[in-house]
Coordinates of C-alpha atoms and ligand atoms in Angstrom, one line a residue:
X1450 CA 133.8 80.2 38.4
X1451 CA 131.3 79.7 35.6
X1452 CA 130.8 76.2 34.2
X1453 CA 129.5 75.2 30.8
X1454 CA 127.9 72.1 32.2
X1455 CA 125.7 74.0 34.7
X1456 CA 122.5 75.8 34.1
X1457 CA 123.0 79.4 35.2
X1458 CA 120.1 80.9 37.2
X1459 CA 119.7 84.3 38.8
X1460 CA 118.3 85.1 42.3
X1461 CA 117.4 88.8 42.7
X1462 CA 117.3 90.3 46.1
X1463 CA 117.2 94.1 45.6
X1464 CA 117.9 95.4 49.1
X1465 CA 118.8 92.3 51.1
X1466 CA 122.5 91.5 50.3
X1467 CA 123.2 87.8 50.7
X1468 CA 126.8 88.6 51.4
X1469 CA 126.0 91.1 54.2
X1470 CA 126.2 90.5 58.0
X1471 CA 122.6 89.9 59.2
X1472 CA 120.9 91.4 62.3
X1473 CA 120.7 95.1 61.4
X1474 CA 118.2 97.4 59.7
X1475 CA 118.3 96.1 56.2
X1476 CA 119.7 92.6 56.9
X1477 CA 117.4 89.9 58.3
X1478 CA 115.6 86.8 57.2
X1479 CA 115.6 87.6 53.5
X1480 CA 119.4 87.8 53.4
X1481 CA 119.7 84.5 55.2
X1482 CA 117.1 82.9 52.9
X1483 CA 118.8 84.0 49.6
X1484 CA 122.3 83.1 50.7
X1485 CA 121.4 79.6 52.0
X1486 CA 119.0 78.8 49.1
X1487 CA 121.8 80.0 46.7
X1488 CA 124.6 78.0 48.3
X1489 CA 122.4 74.8 48.5
X1490 CA 121.2 75.1 45.0
X1491 CA 124.8 75.3 43.8
X1492 CA 125.5 72.0 45.6
X1493 CA 122.6 70.5 43.6
X1494 CA 124.3 71.4 40.3
X1495 CA 123.1 74.9 39.4
X1496 CA 125.3 77.9 38.7
X1497 CA 123.8 80.5 41.0
X1498 CA 124.2 84.2 40.6
X1499 CA 122.6 86.3 43.4
X1500 CA 122.0 90.0 42.5
X1501 CA 121.6 92.8 44.9
X1502 CA 121.9 96.6 45.1
X1503 CA 125.4 97.9 45.9
X1504 CA 125.0 99.9 49.2
X1505 CA 128.6 100.8 50.1
X1506 CA 131.2 102.0 47.6
X1507 CA 134.0 100.0 49.3
X1508 CA 132.0 96.7 49.0
X1509 CA 133.3 94.3 46.4
X1510 CA 131.2 94.1 43.2
X1511 CA 131.3 90.3 43.2
X1512 CA 131.6 88.0 46.3
X1513 CA 132.3 84.4 45.5
X1514 CA 130.7 82.2 48.2
X1515 CA 131.6 78.8 46.7
X1516 CA 132.8 77.7 43.2
X1517 CA 129.3 78.0 41.7
X1518 CA 127.6 80.6 43.9
X1519 CA 128.3 84.3 44.0
X1520 CA 126.8 87.6 45.0
X1521 CA 126.8 90.3 42.4
X1522 CA 126.3 93.9 43.5
X1523 CA 124.7 96.2 40.9
X1524 CA 124.6 100.0 40.7
X1525 CA 121.1 101.2 41.4
X1526 CA 121.1 104.7 42.9
X1527 CA 123.8 106.2 45.1
X1528 CA 126.2 103.7 46.8
X1529 CA 124.8 104.5 50.2
X1530 CA 121.9 103.5 52.4
X1531 CA 118.5 104.3 50.9
X1532 CA 115.4 103.4 52.9
X1533 CA 113.3 100.6 51.4
X1534 CA 110.4 103.0 50.9
X1535 CA 112.5 105.2 48.6
X1536 CA 114.1 102.4 46.6
X1537 CA 111.5 101.9 43.9
X1538 CA 112.7 105.0 42.0
X1539 CA 116.1 103.2 41.5
X1540 CA 114.7 99.9 40.2
X1541 CA 114.8 101.0 36.5
X1542 CA 118.6 101.4 37.0
X1543 CA 118.7 98.0 38.6
X1544 CA 117.1 96.5 35.5
X1545 CA 119.6 98.3 33.3
X1546 CA 122.6 97.2 35.4
X1547 CA 121.3 93.6 35.4
X1548 CA 121.0 93.6 31.6
X1549 CA 124.4 95.3 31.2
X1550 CA 125.9 92.5 33.4
X1551 CA 124.4 89.8 31.3
X1552 CA 125.7 91.4 28.0
X1553 CA 129.2 92.0 29.4
X1554 CA 129.5 88.4 30.7
X1555 CA 127.7 86.7 27.8
X1556 CA 125.0 85.4 30.1
X1557 CA 121.3 84.8 29.6
X1558 CA 119.5 83.5 32.6
X1559 CA 116.5 81.4 31.6
X1560 CA 115.1 81.4 35.1
X1561 CA 115.0 84.2 37.6
X1562 CA 113.8 83.9 41.2
X1563 CA 112.9 87.3 42.7
X1564 CA 112.7 88.1 46.4
X1565 CA 110.5 91.0 47.8
X1566 CA 108.2 93.2 45.8
X1567 CA 110.9 95.5 44.5
X1568 CA 112.7 92.6 42.9
X1569 CA 109.4 91.3 41.6
X1570 CA 109.0 94.6 39.7
X1571 CA 112.5 94.0 38.2
X1572 CA 111.5 90.5 37.2
X1573 CA 108.3 91.6 35.6
X1574 CA 110.3 94.3 33.6
X1575 CA 112.8 91.6 32.5
X1576 CA 109.9 89.3 31.5
X1577 CA 108.7 92.0 29.0
X1578 CA 111.9 91.8 26.9
X1579 CA 113.3 88.3 27.4
X1580 CA 112.1 84.7 27.5
X1581 CA 112.6 84.1 31.2
X1582 CA 110.8 81.8 33.6
X1583 CA 109.9 83.8 36.7
X1584 CA 109.5 82.7 40.3
X1585 CA 109.0 84.8 43.3
X1586 CA 109.2 84.7 47.1
X1587 CA 107.4 87.6 48.9
X1588 CA 109.2 87.7 52.3
X1589 CA 106.7 90.4 53.4
X1590 CA 103.3 91.3 52.1
X1591 CA 102.0 94.8 51.7
X1592 CA 98.4 93.6 52.1
X1593 CA 99.2 92.4 55.6
X1594 CA 101.8 95.0 56.6
X1595 CA 99.5 98.0 55.8
X1596 CA 96.8 96.6 58.0
X1597 CA 98.9 97.5 61.1
X1598 CA 100.6 100.8 60.0
X1599 CA 99.1 104.2 60.5
X1600 CA 101.0 106.0 57.8
X1601 CA 101.2 104.1 54.5
X1602 CA 104.3 105.0 52.5
X1603 CA 103.9 106.7 49.1
X1604 CA 104.9 103.5 47.4
X1605 CA 102.1 101.5 49.0
X1606 CA 99.7 101.4 46.0
X1607 CA 102.5 100.5 43.6
X1608 CA 103.6 97.7 46.0
X1609 CA 100.1 96.2 46.2
X1610 CA 99.8 96.3 42.4
X1611 CA 103.2 94.7 41.9
X1612 CA 102.4 92.0 44.5
X1613 CA 99.2 91.1 42.6
X1614 CA 100.9 91.3 39.2
X1615 CA 103.7 88.9 40.2
X1616 CA 101.3 86.3 41.5
X1617 CA 99.3 86.5 38.3
X1618 CA 102.2 86.7 35.8
X1619 CA 105.0 84.7 37.3
X1620 CA 105.3 81.0 36.5
X1621 CA 104.9 80.3 40.1
X1622 CA 105.2 82.1 43.5
X1623 CA 106.6 80.4 46.6
X1624 CA 104.6 80.7 49.8
X1625 CA 106.8 79.8 52.8
X1626 CA 103.9 78.7 54.9
X1627 CA 100.3 77.5 54.4
X1628 CA 99.2 80.7 56.2
X1629 CA 101.0 82.8 53.6
X1630 CA 99.4 80.8 50.8
X1631 CA 95.9 81.5 52.3
X1632 CA 96.7 85.2 52.6
X1633 CA 97.9 85.3 49.0
X1634 CA 94.7 83.7 47.8
X1635 CA 92.3 85.7 50.0
X1636 CA 94.0 89.1 49.9
X1637 CA 96.2 89.3 46.8
X1638 CA 94.7 87.3 43.9
X1639 CA 92.7 84.2 43.1
X1640 CA 94.8 83.8 39.9
X1641 CA 98.3 82.4 39.5
X1642 CA 100.3 79.4 40.7
X1643 CA 101.5 79.0 44.3
X1644 CA 103.8 76.4 45.6
X1645 CA 104.4 76.0 49.4
X1646 CA 108.1 75.6 50.2
X1647 CA 109.1 76.6 53.7
X1648 CA 112.3 78.4 54.8
X1649 CA 115.0 76.3 56.5
X1650 CA 117.9 76.5 58.9
X1651 CA 121.4 75.2 59.0
X1652 CA 121.0 72.3 61.4
X1653 CA 124.7 71.6 61.5
X1654 CA 125.1 75.0 63.1
X1655 CA 121.9 75.4 65.0
X1656 CA 121.9 72.1 67.0
X1657 CA 121.5 70.6 70.5
X1658 CA 124.4 71.6 72.7
X1659 CA 125.1 71.8 76.5
X1660 CA 123.3 74.7 78.2
X1661 CA 126.0 74.8 80.9
X1662 CA 128.8 75.0 78.4
X1663 CA 127.0 77.7 76.4
X1664 CA 126.5 79.8 79.5
X1665 CA 130.1 79.4 80.6
X1666 CA 131.4 80.4 77.1
X1667 CA 129.2 83.5 77.1
X1668 CA 130.1 84.2 80.7
X1669 CA 126.4 84.2 81.8
X1670 CA 125.2 83.4 85.2
X1671 CA 124.4 79.7 85.6
X1672 CA 121.4 80.3 87.9
X1673 CA 119.5 83.1 86.1
X1674 CA 116.4 82.4 84.1
X1675 CA 117.3 83.7 80.7
X1676 CA 114.6 84.9 78.3
X1677 CA 116.0 85.6 74.8
X1678 CA 114.9 87.9 71.9
X1679 CA 116.8 87.7 68.6
X1680 CA 115.9 89.9 65.6
X1681 CA 115.9 93.4 64.2
X1682 CA 114.8 96.5 66.1
X1683 CA 111.5 97.2 64.3
X1684 CA 108.2 98.2 66.1
X1685 CA 106.6 95.3 64.1
X1686 CA 108.8 92.9 66.0
X1687 CA 106.9 93.7 69.3
X1688 CA 110.0 94.0 71.6
X1689 CA 108.0 96.4 73.7
X1690 CA 105.4 93.6 74.5
X1691 CA 108.2 91.3 75.6
X1692 CA 109.8 94.0 77.9
X1693 CA 106.4 94.7 79.5
X1694 CA 105.8 91.0 80.0
X1695 CA 109.1 90.7 81.8
X1696 CA 108.2 93.7 84.0
X1697 CA 105.0 91.9 84.9
X1698 CA 106.9 88.7 85.8
X1699 CA 109.2 90.7 88.0
X1700 CA 106.1 92.3 89.6
X1701 CA 104.8 88.8 90.3
X1702 CA 107.9 87.9 92.1
X1703 CA 110.1 86.3 89.5
X1704 CA 113.4 87.8 90.6
X1705 CA 116.2 86.0 88.9
X1706 CA 115.1 86.8 85.3
X1707 CA 117.4 88.1 82.6
X1708 CA 116.1 89.4 79.3
X1709 CA 118.8 89.2 76.6
X1710 CA 118.1 91.2 73.5
X1711 CA 120.2 90.3 70.5
X1712 CA 120.1 92.5 67.4
X1713 CA 122.0 95.2 65.7
X1714 CA 121.2 98.9 65.4
X1715 CA 122.8 102.1 64.1
X1716 CA 122.4 105.6 65.5
X1717 CA 120.2 107.9 63.4
X1718 CA 118.7 104.9 61.5
X1719 CA 115.2 103.5 62.1
X1720 CA 116.6 100.5 64.1
X1721 CA 118.6 102.9 66.3
X1722 CA 115.5 104.9 67.0
X1723 CA 113.6 101.8 67.9
X1724 CA 116.4 100.6 70.2
X1725 CA 116.3 104.0 72.0
X1726 CA 112.6 103.7 72.4
X1727 CA 112.9 100.2 73.9
X1728 CA 115.8 101.3 76.2
X1729 CA 113.6 104.2 77.5
X1730 CA 110.8 101.7 78.3
X1731 CA 113.3 99.5 80.1
X1732 CA 114.4 102.4 82.2
X1733 CA 110.8 103.6 82.9
X1734 CA 109.9 100.0 84.1
X1735 CA 112.9 99.8 86.4
X1736 CA 114.3 96.9 84.5
X1737 CA 117.8 98.2 83.7
X1738 CA 119.7 95.5 85.6
X1739 CA 117.4 92.7 84.2
X1740 CA 117.8 93.6 80.5
X1741 CA 121.0 93.1 78.5
X1742 CA 121.5 94.4 75.0
X1743 CA 123.9 92.1 73.3
X1744 CA 124.1 93.9 69.9
X1745 CA 124.4 92.2 66.6
X1746 CA 125.6 88.6 66.8
X1747 CA 126.7 86.5 63.8
X1748 CA 125.4 83.0 63.1
X1749 CA 128.7 81.6 64.2
X1750 CA 128.1 82.5 67.8
X1751 CA 124.3 82.8 67.8
X1752 CA 123.7 79.0 68.6
X1753 CA 125.4 79.6 72.0
X1754 CA 122.8 82.3 72.8
X1755 CA 119.9 80.1 71.8
X1756 CA 121.3 77.2 73.8
X1757 CA 122.1 79.4 76.9
X1758 CA 118.5 80.7 77.0
X1759 CA 115.6 79.0 78.9
X1760 CA 113.0 80.3 76.5
X1761 CA 113.2 82.3 73.2
X1762 CA 110.3 84.8 72.6
X1763 CA 109.1 86.0 69.2
X1764 CA 106.5 88.7 70.0
X1765 CA 106.1 89.9 66.3
X1766 CA 102.8 91.6 65.3
X1767 CA 103.1 89.7 62.1
X1768 CA 105.7 87.2 60.8
X1769 CA 105.5 85.8 57.3
X1770 CA 107.8 82.9 58.4
X1771 CA 110.1 83.8 61.2
X1772 CA 113.6 82.1 61.0
X1773 CA 114.4 82.9 64.6
X1774 CA 111.7 80.4 65.7
X1775 CA 113.3 77.5 63.9
X1776 CA 116.8 78.5 64.8
X1777 CA 115.9 78.5 68.5
X1778 CA 114.0 75.2 68.3
X1779 CA 116.8 73.6 66.3
X1780 CA 119.0 74.4 69.4
X1781 CA 116.3 72.8 71.6
X1782 CA 115.1 76.1 73.1
X1783 CA 111.3 76.2 73.5
X1784 CA 109.6 79.3 72.1
X1785 CA 106.8 81.6 73.1
X1786 CA 105.6 83.3 70.0
X1787 CA 102.7 85.4 68.6
X1788 CA 100.0 83.3 67.1
X1789 CA 100.5 84.8 63.6
X1790 CA 101.6 84.0 60.1
X1791 CA 104.4 81.4 59.7
X1792 CA 104.8 81.0 63.4
X1793 CA 101.5 79.1 63.5
X1794 CA 103.1 76.6 61.0
X1795 CA 106.5 76.1 62.5
X1796 CA 105.6 75.9 66.2
X1797 CA 103.7 72.9 67.6
X1798 CA 101.8 74.3 70.6
X1799 CA 102.6 72.5 73.9
X1800 CA 105.2 70.3 72.1
X1801 CA 107.8 72.7 70.8
X1802 CA 106.6 76.0 72.3
X1803 CA 103.5 78.1 72.9
X1804 CA 101.5 80.5 70.7
X1805 CA 99.8 83.5 72.3
X1806 CA 97.9 86.4 70.9
X1807 CA 100.2 89.2 69.5
X1808 CA 100.7 92.3 71.7
X1809 CA 99.0 90.5 74.7
X1810 CA 101.4 91.3 77.6
X1811 CA 99.6 89.0 80.1
X1812 CA 99.6 86.1 77.7
X1813 CA 103.3 86.4 77.0
X1814 CA 104.1 86.7 80.7
X1815 CA 102.0 83.6 81.4
X1816 CA 103.5 81.6 78.6
X1817 CA 107.1 82.5 79.6
X1818 CA 106.3 81.7 83.2
X1819 CA 104.8 78.2 82.3
X1820 CA 108.0 77.3 80.5
X1821 CA 110.4 78.7 83.1
X1822 CA 108.7 76.9 86.0
X1823 CA 108.1 73.5 84.5
X1824 CA 111.5 72.1 84.0
X1825 CA 110.4 68.6 83.1
X1826 CA 108.1 69.8 80.4
X1827 CA 110.8 72.2 79.1
X1828 CA 113.3 69.3 78.8
X1829 CA 110.8 67.3 76.9
X1830 CA 110.2 70.2 74.5
X1831 CA 113.9 70.5 74.0
X1832 CA 114.1 67.2 72.1
X1833 CA 110.8 67.6 70.4
X1834 CA 111.7 71.1 69.2
X1835 CA 115.0 70.1 67.6
X1836 CA 113.5 66.9 66.0
X1837 CA 110.7 69.0 64.5
X1838 CA 113.2 71.3 62.8
X1839 CA 115.5 68.5 61.6
X1840 CA 112.5 66.8 60.0
X1841 CA 110.8 69.8 58.4
X1842 CA 113.1 72.8 58.0
X1843 CA 116.6 72.2 56.6
X1844 CA 118.0 74.4 53.9
X1845 CA 119.1 71.2 52.1
X1846 CA 115.4 70.0 52.0
X1847 CA 114.3 73.5 50.9
X1848 CA 116.8 73.6 48.1
X1849 CA 115.8 70.2 46.8
X1850 CA 112.1 71.3 46.6
X1851 CA 113.1 74.6 44.8
X1852 CA 115.4 72.7 42.4
X1853 CA 112.6 70.4 41.4
X1854 CA 110.3 73.3 40.9
X1855 CA 112.9 75.1 38.7
X1856 CA 113.4 72.0 36.6
X1857 CA 109.7 71.5 36.2
X1858 CA 109.2 75.2 35.2
X1859 CA 112.1 75.1 32.8
X1860 CA 111.0 71.8 31.3
X1861 CA 107.5 73.2 30.7
X1862 CA 109.0 76.2 28.9
X1863 CA 110.9 73.9 26.6
X1864 CA 107.8 71.9 25.8
X1865 CA 106.0 75.0 24.8
X1866 CA 106.9 76.4 21.5
X1867 CA 109.1 79.5 21.7
X1868 CA 109.9 82.2 19.1
X1869 CA 113.2 81.2 17.2
X1870 CA 115.0 84.4 18.2
X1871 CA 114.8 83.8 21.9
X1872 CA 117.5 81.7 23.5
X1873 CA 116.3 78.6 25.2
X1874 CA 117.7 77.1 28.4
X1875 CA 120.2 74.2 28.0
X1876 CA 117.9 71.3 27.4
X1877 CA 120.4 68.7 28.4
X1878 CA 121.0 70.2 31.8
X1879 CA 117.4 70.9 32.6
X1880 CA 116.2 67.4 31.7
X1881 CA 119.2 65.8 33.4
X1882 CA 117.2 65.3 36.6
X1883 CA 114.0 63.7 37.7
X1884 CA 111.0 66.1 37.7
X1885 CA 108.8 66.9 40.6
X1886 CA 105.6 64.8 40.9
X1887 CA 103.9 68.0 42.0
X1888 CA 101.1 69.1 39.8
X1889 CA 100.8 72.7 38.6
Ligands
LIG1925 N1 120.0 87.7 63.1 C1 121.4 87.6 63.3 N2 122.0 88.3 64.2 C2 121.3 89.2 65.0 C3 119.9 89.3 64.8 C4 119.3 88.5 63.9 O1 122.0 86.7 62.7 O2 122.0 89.9 65.8 C5 119.4 86.8 62.1 C6 118.6 85.7 62.8 O3 119.4 84.7 63.2 C7 117.7 85.2 61.6 C8 117.4 86.6 60.9 O4 118.4 87.5 61.3 O5 118.4 84.3 60.8 C9 116.1 87.1 61.2 O6 115.1 86.4 60.4 P1 113.6 86.4 60.7 O7 112.9 85.6 59.6 O8 113.3 85.9 62.1 O9 113.1 87.9 60.7 P2 113.2 89.1 59.6 O10 114.5 89.8 59.8 O11 113.2 88.4 58.3 O12 112.0 90.0 59.9

């Protein structure tokens, strides 16, 4: 439903469909971010259209999430899975489909918030031909990613160039942690505006519940010590480190340990290959009866898994933000995580969890052991972890900050003289709210 009284804005998320189920190869934190940001912005008075690439021919072209928030799937390449590294070739078609959608529906978005570098390229193209205000969230940074991969994809140089260009040419980019902000400044560009606005979580869903009830509902043993991993199967996520840490714990005599691995995978896809690799390591280490692969679990049931666990482990080699950490903490589950990226920002060491060097099997084993065998401390952390998330990381709070930033950017665009033939945003709606006190 479109509304004349609302300012329409576009969120662009090329490969991460906000209407898709999360937990598999192409669906993770970015899908969750765009969907929740979109829905919460709509409750603040915006008309939010979220654009993504159509991947399956039987998917609906438009999914209405709430009266003023919808996902729109655009044609850009074949309606089938295309690996992210091969998507750049289809972005010109994405731009054309986006422009055609605007023309057909008589829309003209004055503000576009892009997500991931491929969408950034789309935004920069649109900026060349229309008077848009452009904002961007990276979700992942080539400059960091390519430090740890042996074979850089063909698109690597283009990606690095686009990631620099968006920082220098957008009205503002959003860093989701101070660590990301520092990386942007030191490794991407010293020019351009950056605002730090974190990611959030749905604290009405991810909340404190009874561990006993959760275990009963999931039919899990009440006496086992449950270590949980939630996330995609991707070598960068470091599941191997966690499996090896559990093997070490078993070797040291911890014999009632269960490692629960939550995350989707499909055969013949990269996540299926990673799952096979992990299963092979599990067998080699003689851990078959200690490890349970739960598959992809939706956000409706996931709080039970976090609650049932004694500790949630995030062994990523790098993590720009890491939604799983705040979801686990919101449920009161302490975390042991790699001391990298956004995890340094969300986790308070010794109070809500522990940070250890990435890929350090001994350090992970030691951290997990400390939490499993100090029940009093773990209980204390439970309350502190959930309070930390409620105070700092709700989607409602994130959307308020983004909304203020949008209004500020739109108001600034109105203040600056614009050519007569370019349509301006609806002044009444843009100004109809207090501006941020933040300085730009
Ligand atoms: N997730 C899920 N079901 C699964 C596995 C993961 O819903 O089976 C969700 C998880 O709850 C989180 C997101 O996928 O919201 C992962 O986000 P994160 O930022 O931790 O990692 P990313 O996927 O962005 O690398």
